[in-house]
Every structure is written in C-alpha cells, then in structure tokens.
CSV table of N, CA and C in Angstrom, one decimal:
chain,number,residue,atom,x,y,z
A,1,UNK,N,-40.0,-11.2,62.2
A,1,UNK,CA,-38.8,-10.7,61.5
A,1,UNK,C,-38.4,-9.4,62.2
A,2,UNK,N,-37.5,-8.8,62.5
A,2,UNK,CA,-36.5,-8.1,63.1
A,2,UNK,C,-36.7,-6.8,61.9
A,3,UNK,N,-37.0,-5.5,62.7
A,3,UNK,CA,-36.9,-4.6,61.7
A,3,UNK,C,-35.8,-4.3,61.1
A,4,UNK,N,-34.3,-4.3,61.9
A,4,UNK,CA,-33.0,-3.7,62.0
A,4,UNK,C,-32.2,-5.3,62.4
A,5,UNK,N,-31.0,-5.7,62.0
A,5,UNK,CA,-30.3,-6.9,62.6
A,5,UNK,C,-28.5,-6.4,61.8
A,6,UNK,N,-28.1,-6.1,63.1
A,6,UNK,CA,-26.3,-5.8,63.0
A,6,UNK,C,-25.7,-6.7,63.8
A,7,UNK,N,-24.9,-7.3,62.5
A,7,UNK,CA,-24.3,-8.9,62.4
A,7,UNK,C,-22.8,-8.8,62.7
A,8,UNK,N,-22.5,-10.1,62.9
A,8,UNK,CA,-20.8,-10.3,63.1
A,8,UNK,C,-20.2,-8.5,63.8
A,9,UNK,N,-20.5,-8.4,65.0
A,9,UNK,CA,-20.3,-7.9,65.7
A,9,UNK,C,-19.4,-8.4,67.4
A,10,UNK,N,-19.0,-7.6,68.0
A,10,UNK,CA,-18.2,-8.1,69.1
A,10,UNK,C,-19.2,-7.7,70.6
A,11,UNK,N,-20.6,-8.8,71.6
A,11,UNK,CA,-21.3,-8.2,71.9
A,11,UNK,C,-20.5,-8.0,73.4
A,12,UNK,N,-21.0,-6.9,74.1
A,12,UNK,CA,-20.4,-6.6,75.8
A,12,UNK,C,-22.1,-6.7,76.4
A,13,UNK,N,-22.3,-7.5,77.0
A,13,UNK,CA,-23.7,-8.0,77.2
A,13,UNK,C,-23.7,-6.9,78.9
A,14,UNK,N,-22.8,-6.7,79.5
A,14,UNK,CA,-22.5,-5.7,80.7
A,14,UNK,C,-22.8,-6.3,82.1
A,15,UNK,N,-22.6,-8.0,81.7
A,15,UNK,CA,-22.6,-8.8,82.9
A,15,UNK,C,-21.5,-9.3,83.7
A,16,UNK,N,-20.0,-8.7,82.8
A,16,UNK,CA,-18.9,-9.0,83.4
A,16,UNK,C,-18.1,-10.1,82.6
A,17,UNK,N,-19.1,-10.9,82.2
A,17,UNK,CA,-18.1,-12.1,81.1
A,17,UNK,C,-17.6,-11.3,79.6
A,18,UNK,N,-16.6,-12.3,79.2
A,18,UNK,CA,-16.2,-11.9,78.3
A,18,UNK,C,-16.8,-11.2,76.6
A,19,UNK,N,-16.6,-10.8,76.3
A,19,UNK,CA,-17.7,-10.4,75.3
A,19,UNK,C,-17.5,-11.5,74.2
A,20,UNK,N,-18.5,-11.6,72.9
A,20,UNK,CA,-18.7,-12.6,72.2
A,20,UNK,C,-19.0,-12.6,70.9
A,21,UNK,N,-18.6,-13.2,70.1
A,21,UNK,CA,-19.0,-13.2,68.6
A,21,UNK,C,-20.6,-13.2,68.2
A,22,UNK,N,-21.3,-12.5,67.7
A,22,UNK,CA,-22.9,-12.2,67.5
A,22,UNK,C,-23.3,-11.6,67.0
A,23,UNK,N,-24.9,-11.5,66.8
A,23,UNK,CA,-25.6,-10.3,66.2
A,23,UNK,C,-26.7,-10.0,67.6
A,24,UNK,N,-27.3,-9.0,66.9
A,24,UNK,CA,-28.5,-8.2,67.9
A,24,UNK,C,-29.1,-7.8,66.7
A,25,UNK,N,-30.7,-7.8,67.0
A,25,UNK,CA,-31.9,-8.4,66.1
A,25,UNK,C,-32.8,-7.4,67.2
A,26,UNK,N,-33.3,-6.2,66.3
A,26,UNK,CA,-34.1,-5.7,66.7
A,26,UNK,C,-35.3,-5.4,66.1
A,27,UNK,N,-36.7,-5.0,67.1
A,27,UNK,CA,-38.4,-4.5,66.5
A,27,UNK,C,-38.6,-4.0,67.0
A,28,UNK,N,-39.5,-2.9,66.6
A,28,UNK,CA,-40.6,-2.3,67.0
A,28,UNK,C,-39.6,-1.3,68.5
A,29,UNK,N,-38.5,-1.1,68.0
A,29,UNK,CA,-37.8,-0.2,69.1
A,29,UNK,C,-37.1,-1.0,69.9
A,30,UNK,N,-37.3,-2.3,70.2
A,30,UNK,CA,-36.7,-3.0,71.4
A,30,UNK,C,-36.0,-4.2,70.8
A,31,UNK,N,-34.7,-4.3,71.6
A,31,UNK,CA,-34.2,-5.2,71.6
A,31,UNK,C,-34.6,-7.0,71.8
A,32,UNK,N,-34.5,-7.5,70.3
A,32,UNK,CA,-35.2,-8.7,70.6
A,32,UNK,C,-34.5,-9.8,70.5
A,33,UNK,N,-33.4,-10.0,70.2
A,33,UNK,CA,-32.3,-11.0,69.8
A,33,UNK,C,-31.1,-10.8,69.8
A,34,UNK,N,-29.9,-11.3,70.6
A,34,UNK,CA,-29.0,-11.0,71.4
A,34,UNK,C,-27.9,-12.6,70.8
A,35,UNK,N,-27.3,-12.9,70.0
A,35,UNK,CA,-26.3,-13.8,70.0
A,35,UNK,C,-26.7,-14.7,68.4
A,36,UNK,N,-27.3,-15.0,68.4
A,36,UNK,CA,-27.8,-15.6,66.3
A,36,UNK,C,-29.6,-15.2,66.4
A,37,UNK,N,-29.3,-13.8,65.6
A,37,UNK,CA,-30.5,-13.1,65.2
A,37,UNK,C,-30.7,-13.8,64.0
A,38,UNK,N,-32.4,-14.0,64.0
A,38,UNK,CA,-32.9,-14.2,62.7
A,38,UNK,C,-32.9,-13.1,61.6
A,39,UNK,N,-33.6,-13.2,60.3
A,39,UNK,CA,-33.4,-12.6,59.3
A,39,UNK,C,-34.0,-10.6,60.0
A,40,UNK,N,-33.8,-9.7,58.9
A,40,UNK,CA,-33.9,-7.9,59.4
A,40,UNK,C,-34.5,-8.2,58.1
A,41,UNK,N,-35.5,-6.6,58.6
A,41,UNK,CA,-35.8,-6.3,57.0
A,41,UNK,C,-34.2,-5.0,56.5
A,42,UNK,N,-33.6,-4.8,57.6
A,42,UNK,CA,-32.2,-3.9,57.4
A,42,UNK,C,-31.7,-4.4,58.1
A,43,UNK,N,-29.9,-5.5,57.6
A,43,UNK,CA,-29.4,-5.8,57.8
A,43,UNK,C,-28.0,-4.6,57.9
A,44,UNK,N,-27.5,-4.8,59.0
A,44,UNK,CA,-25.9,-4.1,59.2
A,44,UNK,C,-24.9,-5.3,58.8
A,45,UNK,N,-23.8,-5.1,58.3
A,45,UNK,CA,-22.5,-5.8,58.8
A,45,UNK,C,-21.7,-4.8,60.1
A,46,UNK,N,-21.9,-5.6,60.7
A,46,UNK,CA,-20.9,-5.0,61.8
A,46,UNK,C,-19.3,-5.1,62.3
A,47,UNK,N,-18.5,-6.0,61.3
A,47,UNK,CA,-17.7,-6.6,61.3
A,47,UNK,C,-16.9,-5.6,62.1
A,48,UNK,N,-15.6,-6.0,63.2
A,48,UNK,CA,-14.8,-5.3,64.0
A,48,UNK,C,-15.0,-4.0,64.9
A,49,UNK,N,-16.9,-4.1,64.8
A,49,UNK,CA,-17.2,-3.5,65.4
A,49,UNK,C,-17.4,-4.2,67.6
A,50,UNK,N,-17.6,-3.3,68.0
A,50,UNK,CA,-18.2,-3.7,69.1
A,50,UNK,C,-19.3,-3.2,69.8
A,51,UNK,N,-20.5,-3.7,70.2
A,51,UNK,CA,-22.0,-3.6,70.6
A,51,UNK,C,-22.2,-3.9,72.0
A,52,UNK,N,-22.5,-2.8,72.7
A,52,UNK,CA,-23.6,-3.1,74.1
A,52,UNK,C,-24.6,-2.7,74.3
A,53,UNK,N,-25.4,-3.7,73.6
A,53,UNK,CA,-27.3,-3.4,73.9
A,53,UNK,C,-27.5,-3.1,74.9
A,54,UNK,N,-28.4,-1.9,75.6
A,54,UNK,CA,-28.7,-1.6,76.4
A,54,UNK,C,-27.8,-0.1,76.8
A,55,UNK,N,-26.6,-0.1,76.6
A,55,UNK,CA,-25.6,1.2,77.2
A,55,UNK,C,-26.1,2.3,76.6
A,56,UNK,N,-25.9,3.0,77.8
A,56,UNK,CA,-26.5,4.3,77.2
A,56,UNK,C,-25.2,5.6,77.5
C-alpha cells in the first residue's frame, strides 16, 4: 500500500511525449506508481491539476 496516492491528475513523465491522465502512488519517500496507482493510506484528488514526478 502507497503511503500518499494523488489521483486524476495530468502526468508530464519529462520524456517528451504527451502528458497523460493518471495517478502517482507513493512510499516510504519514493516514487512507486506512475499511471493507475493502487490504494494510499492518504489519498489526494488532483483533479486539473498537473504532476511531474521527479522535477525539481
């Protein structure tokens, strides 16, 4: 289980394709699930938001 999971999101993965409808599912600090995250013990709605895992 994913400590943190922020859903229905818009992701920019930073590989140059288009970005995508998804979630990102994270543990223990690190990014573990990138496009249909399983269940969070803290769920976001991210709705119209947009996410680039990894940008700093």
């Amino acid at each position: 289980m994913n400590d943190l999971v922020i859903r229905n999101v818009r992701i920019l993965d930073g590989t140059g394709t288009e970005s995508f409808a998804g979630d990102v599912g994270i543990a223990g600090g690190k990014i573990t699930e990138v496009g249909e995250a399983g269940p969070g013990k803290t769920e976001i709605d991210g709705q119209g938001a947009c996410l680039a895992p990894g940008f700093i």
